[in-house]
Coordinates of C-alpha atoms in Angstrom, one line a residue:
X1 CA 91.2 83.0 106.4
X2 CA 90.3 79.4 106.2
X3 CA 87.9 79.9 102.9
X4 CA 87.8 76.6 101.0
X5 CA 87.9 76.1 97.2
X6 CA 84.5 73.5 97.3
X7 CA 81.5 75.7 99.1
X8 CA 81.2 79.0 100.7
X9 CA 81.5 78.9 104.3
X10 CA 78.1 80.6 104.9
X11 CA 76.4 77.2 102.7
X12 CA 78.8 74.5 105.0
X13 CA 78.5 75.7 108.5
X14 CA 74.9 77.7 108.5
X15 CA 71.1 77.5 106.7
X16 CA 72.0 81.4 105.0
X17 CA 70.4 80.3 101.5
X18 CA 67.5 78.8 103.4
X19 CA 67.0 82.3 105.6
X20 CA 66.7 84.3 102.7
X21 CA 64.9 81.7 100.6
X22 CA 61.4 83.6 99.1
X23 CA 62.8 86.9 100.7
X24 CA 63.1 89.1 97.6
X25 CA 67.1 89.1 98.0
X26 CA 69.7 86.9 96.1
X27 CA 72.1 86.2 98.1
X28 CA 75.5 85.5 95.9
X29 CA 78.4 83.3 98.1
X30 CA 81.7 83.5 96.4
X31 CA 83.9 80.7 96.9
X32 CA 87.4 80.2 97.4
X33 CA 90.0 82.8 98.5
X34 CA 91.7 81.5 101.5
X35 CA 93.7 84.1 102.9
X36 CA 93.2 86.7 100.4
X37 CA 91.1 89.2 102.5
X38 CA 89.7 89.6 99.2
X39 CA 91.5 92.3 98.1
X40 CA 93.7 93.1 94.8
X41 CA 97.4 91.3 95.6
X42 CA 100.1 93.7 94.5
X43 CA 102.0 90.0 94.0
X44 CA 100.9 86.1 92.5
X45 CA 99.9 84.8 95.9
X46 CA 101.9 81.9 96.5
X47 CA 101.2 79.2 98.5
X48 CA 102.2 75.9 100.4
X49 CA 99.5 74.4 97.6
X50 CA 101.1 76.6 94.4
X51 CA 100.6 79.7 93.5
X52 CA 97.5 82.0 92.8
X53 CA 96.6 85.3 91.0
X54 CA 94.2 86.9 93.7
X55 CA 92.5 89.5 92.2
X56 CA 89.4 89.5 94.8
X57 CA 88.2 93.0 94.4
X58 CA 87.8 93.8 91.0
X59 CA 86.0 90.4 90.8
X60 CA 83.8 91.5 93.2
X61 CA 83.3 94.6 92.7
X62 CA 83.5 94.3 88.6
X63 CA 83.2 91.0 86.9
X64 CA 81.2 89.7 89.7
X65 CA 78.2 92.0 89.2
X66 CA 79.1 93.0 85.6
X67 CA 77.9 88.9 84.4
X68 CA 75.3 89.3 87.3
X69 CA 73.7 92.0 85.4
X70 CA 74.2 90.9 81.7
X71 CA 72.9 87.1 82.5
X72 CA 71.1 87.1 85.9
X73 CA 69.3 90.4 85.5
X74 CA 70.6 91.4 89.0
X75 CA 71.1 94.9 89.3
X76 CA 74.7 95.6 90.0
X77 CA 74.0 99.1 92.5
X78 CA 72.1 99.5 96.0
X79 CA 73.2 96.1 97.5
X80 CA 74.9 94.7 100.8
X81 CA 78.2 92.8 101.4
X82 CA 78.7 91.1 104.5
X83 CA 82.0 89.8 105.3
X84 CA 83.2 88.0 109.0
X85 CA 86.7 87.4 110.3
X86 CA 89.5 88.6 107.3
X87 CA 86.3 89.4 105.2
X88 CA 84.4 91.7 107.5
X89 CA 87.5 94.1 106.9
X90 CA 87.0 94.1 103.2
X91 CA 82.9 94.5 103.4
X92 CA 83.8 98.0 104.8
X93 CA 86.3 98.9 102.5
X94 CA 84.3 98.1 99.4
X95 CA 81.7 99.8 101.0
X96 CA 83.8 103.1 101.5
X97 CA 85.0 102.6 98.1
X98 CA 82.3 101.8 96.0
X99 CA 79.1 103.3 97.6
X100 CA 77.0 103.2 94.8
X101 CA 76.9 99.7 95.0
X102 CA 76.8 99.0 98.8
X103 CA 73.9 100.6 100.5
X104 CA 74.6 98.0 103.2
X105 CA 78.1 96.6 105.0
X106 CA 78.5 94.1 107.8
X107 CA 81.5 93.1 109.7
X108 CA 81.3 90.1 111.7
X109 CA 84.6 89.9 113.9
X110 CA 86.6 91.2 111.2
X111 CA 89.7 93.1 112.1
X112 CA 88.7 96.8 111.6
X113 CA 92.4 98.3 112.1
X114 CA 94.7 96.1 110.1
X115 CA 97.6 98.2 109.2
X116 CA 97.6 99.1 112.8
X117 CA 100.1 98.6 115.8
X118 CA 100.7 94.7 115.9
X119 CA 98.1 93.8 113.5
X120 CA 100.4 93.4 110.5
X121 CA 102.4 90.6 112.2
X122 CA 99.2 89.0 113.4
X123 CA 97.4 89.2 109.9
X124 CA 101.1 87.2 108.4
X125 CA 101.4 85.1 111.4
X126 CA 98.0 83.9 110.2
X127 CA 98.2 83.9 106.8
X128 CA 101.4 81.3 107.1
X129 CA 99.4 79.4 109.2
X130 CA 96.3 79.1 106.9
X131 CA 97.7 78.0 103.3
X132 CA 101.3 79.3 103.4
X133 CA 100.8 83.0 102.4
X134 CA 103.3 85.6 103.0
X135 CA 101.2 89.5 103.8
X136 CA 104.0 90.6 101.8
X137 CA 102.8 89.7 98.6
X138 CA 99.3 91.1 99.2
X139 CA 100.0 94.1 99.9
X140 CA 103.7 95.0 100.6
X141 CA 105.7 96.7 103.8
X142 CA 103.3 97.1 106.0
X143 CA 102.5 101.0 106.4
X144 CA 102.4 100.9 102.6
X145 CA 99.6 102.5 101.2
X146 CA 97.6 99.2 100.3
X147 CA 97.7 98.5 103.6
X148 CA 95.8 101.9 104.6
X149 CA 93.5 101.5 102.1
X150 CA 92.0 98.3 103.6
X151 CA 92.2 99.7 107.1
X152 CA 88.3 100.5 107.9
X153 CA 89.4 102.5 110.9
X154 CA 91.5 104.7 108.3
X155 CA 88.1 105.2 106.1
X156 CA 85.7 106.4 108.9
X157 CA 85.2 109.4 107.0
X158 CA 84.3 107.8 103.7
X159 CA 81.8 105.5 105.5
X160 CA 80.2 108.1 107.2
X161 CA 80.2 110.1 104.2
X162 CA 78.8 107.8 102.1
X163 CA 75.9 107.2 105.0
X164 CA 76.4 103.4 104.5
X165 CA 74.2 101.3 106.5
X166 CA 76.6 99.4 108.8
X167 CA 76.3 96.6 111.5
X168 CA 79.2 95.9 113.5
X169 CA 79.3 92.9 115.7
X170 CA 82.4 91.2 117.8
X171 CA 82.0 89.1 120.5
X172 CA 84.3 88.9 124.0
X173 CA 86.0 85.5 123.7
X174 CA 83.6 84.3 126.6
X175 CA 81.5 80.7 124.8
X176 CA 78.2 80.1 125.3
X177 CA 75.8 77.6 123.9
X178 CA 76.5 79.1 120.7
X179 CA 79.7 77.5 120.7
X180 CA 78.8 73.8 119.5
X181 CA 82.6 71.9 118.9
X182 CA 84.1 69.4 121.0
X183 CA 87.5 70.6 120.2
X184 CA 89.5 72.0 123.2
X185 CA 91.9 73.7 121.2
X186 CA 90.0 75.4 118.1
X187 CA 87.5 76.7 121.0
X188 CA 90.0 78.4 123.2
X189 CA 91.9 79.5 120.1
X190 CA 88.6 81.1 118.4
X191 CA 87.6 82.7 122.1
X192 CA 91.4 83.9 122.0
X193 CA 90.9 85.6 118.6
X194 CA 87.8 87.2 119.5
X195 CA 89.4 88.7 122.4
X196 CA 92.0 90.7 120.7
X197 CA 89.6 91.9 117.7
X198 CA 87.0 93.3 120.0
X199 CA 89.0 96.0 121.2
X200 CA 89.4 97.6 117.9
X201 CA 85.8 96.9 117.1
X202 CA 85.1 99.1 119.8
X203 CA 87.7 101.8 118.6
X204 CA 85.9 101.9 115.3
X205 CA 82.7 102.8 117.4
X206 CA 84.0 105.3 119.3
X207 CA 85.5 107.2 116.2
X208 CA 82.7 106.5 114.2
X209 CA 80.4 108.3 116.8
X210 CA 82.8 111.2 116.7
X211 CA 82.9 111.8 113.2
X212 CA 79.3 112.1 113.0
X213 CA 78.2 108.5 111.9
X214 CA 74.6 107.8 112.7
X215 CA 73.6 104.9 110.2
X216 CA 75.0 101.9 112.3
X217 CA 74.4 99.2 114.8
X218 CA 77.0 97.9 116.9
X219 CA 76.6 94.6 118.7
X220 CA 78.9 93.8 121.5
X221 CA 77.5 91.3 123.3
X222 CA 78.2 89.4 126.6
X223 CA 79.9 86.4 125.3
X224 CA 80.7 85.1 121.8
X225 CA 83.8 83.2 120.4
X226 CA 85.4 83.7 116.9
X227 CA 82.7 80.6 115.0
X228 CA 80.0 80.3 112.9
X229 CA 77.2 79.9 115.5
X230 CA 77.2 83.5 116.1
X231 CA 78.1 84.7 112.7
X232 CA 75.2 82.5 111.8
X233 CA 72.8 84.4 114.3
X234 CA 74.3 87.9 113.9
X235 CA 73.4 87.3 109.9
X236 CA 69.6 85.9 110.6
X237 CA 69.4 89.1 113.2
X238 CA 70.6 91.7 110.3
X239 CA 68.2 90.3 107.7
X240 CA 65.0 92.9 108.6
X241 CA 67.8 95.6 107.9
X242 CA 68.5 93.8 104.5
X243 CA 65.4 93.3 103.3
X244 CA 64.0 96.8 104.6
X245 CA 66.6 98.4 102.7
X246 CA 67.7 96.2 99.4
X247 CA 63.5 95.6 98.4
X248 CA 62.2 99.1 99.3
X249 CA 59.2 99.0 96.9
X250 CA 59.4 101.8 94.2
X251 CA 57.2 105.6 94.6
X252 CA 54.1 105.2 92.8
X253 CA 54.0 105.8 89.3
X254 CA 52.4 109.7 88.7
X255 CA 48.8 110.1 87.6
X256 CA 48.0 109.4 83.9
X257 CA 47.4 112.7 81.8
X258 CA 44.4 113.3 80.8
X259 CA 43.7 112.1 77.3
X260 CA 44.1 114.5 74.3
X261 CA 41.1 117.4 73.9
X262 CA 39.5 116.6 77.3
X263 CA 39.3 119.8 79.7
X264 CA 42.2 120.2 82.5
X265 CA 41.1 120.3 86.2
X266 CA 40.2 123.2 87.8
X267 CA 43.1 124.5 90.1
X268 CA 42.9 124.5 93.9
X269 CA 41.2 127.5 95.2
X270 CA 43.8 129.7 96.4
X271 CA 44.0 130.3 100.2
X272 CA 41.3 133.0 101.6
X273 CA 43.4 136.4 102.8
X274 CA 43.4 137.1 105.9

């Protein structure tokens, strides 16, 4: 939610360019977008500091790897999105709606049912808080159909479907030496936070499990608060999957043909009858 307009949160609080450094993967950090949950805003987001046009997904999902391709040579299908917090919501959506271009989707203590129960209130009481936003221009009346659409506990089937490779992690508010601020009051509020998103983390599991998914890790840990220590070490534990999957080297090529005029191989002997 707290995404700032300078550096990507993954460069400030974590080594993430440094893990992957030499890896064979570019890793892309988009900046900016505080309180956006990177979607498409049905309205000009407007804020305490003015007012926006957040169009997150089709820059994303379009623009983004559309320059990639033409100026970078990056190829723009078969990649991975990880998102935590607001962002790990909208890694699984644009893996369930764009699956030719995410092989791979991680949610670090993102809020998996967000049209759901209290969550709507939640998501605007936070939104306010960080920047001034109002949920209402993002995506309307909450039960509206934008708000389904970026529900990842509503696009199970289009995950599973799509046999995305997902990894699912949430901690249970409980710190540990992960948890490196001095700050009484931004440590109880992130173990607070982690506490409520767990349980729907969990939900996703369960229904995940029953509709047949069998391409994802779940991590649920003893302890962990809503911070970058353990987004930090969920990413570095992850990467194997990454790179496993995003620099599988290519079949080998098939043998030459013989050059013109010179005589074919004799076929195989065919079985002896018994």
């Amino acid at each position: 939610l707290r995404a700032q307009d300078d550096f990507n949160g993954w460069d400030i609080n974590t080594a993430a360019f440094e893990w992957f450094y030499e890896s064979g993967v570019s890793v892309i950090m988009p900046v900016g977008g505080q309180s956006s949950f990177y979607a498409d805003w049905y309205r000009p987001a407007k804020g305490r500091n003015g007012t926006l046009t957040y169009k997150w997904e089709t820059f994303l999902t379009n623009e983004l790897p559309t320059w990639l391709a033409a100026n970078r040579g990056q190829d723009p299908f078969g990649n991975a999105v990880v998102g935590l917090s607001m962002s790990g919501s909208a890694a699984l959506t644009m893996a369930a709606y764009y699956p030719r271009q995410y092989k791979f989707a991680a949610s670090l203590s993102g809020y998996l049912a967000p049209s759901q129960k209290l969550w709507p209130p939640l998501i605007d009481i936070a939104m306010q808080d960080a920047g001034g936003y109002d949920s209402f221009d993002m995506w309307g009346s909450s039960g509206s159909p934008a708000w389904k659409r970026a529900d990842p506990m509503l696009n199970i089937n289009r995950l599973v479907a799509n046999r995305t490779a997902l990894w699912v992690y949430c901690g249970n508010g409980i710190a540990s030496d992960l948890d490196t601020g001095t700050d009484l009051g931004i440590n109880v509020s992130a173990g607070s936070l982690e506490t409520i998103t767990l349980s729907t983390n969990k939900e996703f599991r369960d229904k995940y499990l029953a509709a047949g998914g069998r391409n994802a890790v779940f991590n649920f840990p003893p302890n962990g608060t809503h911070s970058w220590g353990y987004w930090g070490a969920q990413l570095q534990a992850m990467k194997p999957d990454i790179l496993r999957l995003l620099t599988t080297p290519p079949p080998p090529p098939p043998p030459p043909l013989p050059a013109p005029g010179a005589p074919l191989p004799p076929p195989a002997p065919a079985p002896a009858p018994r």
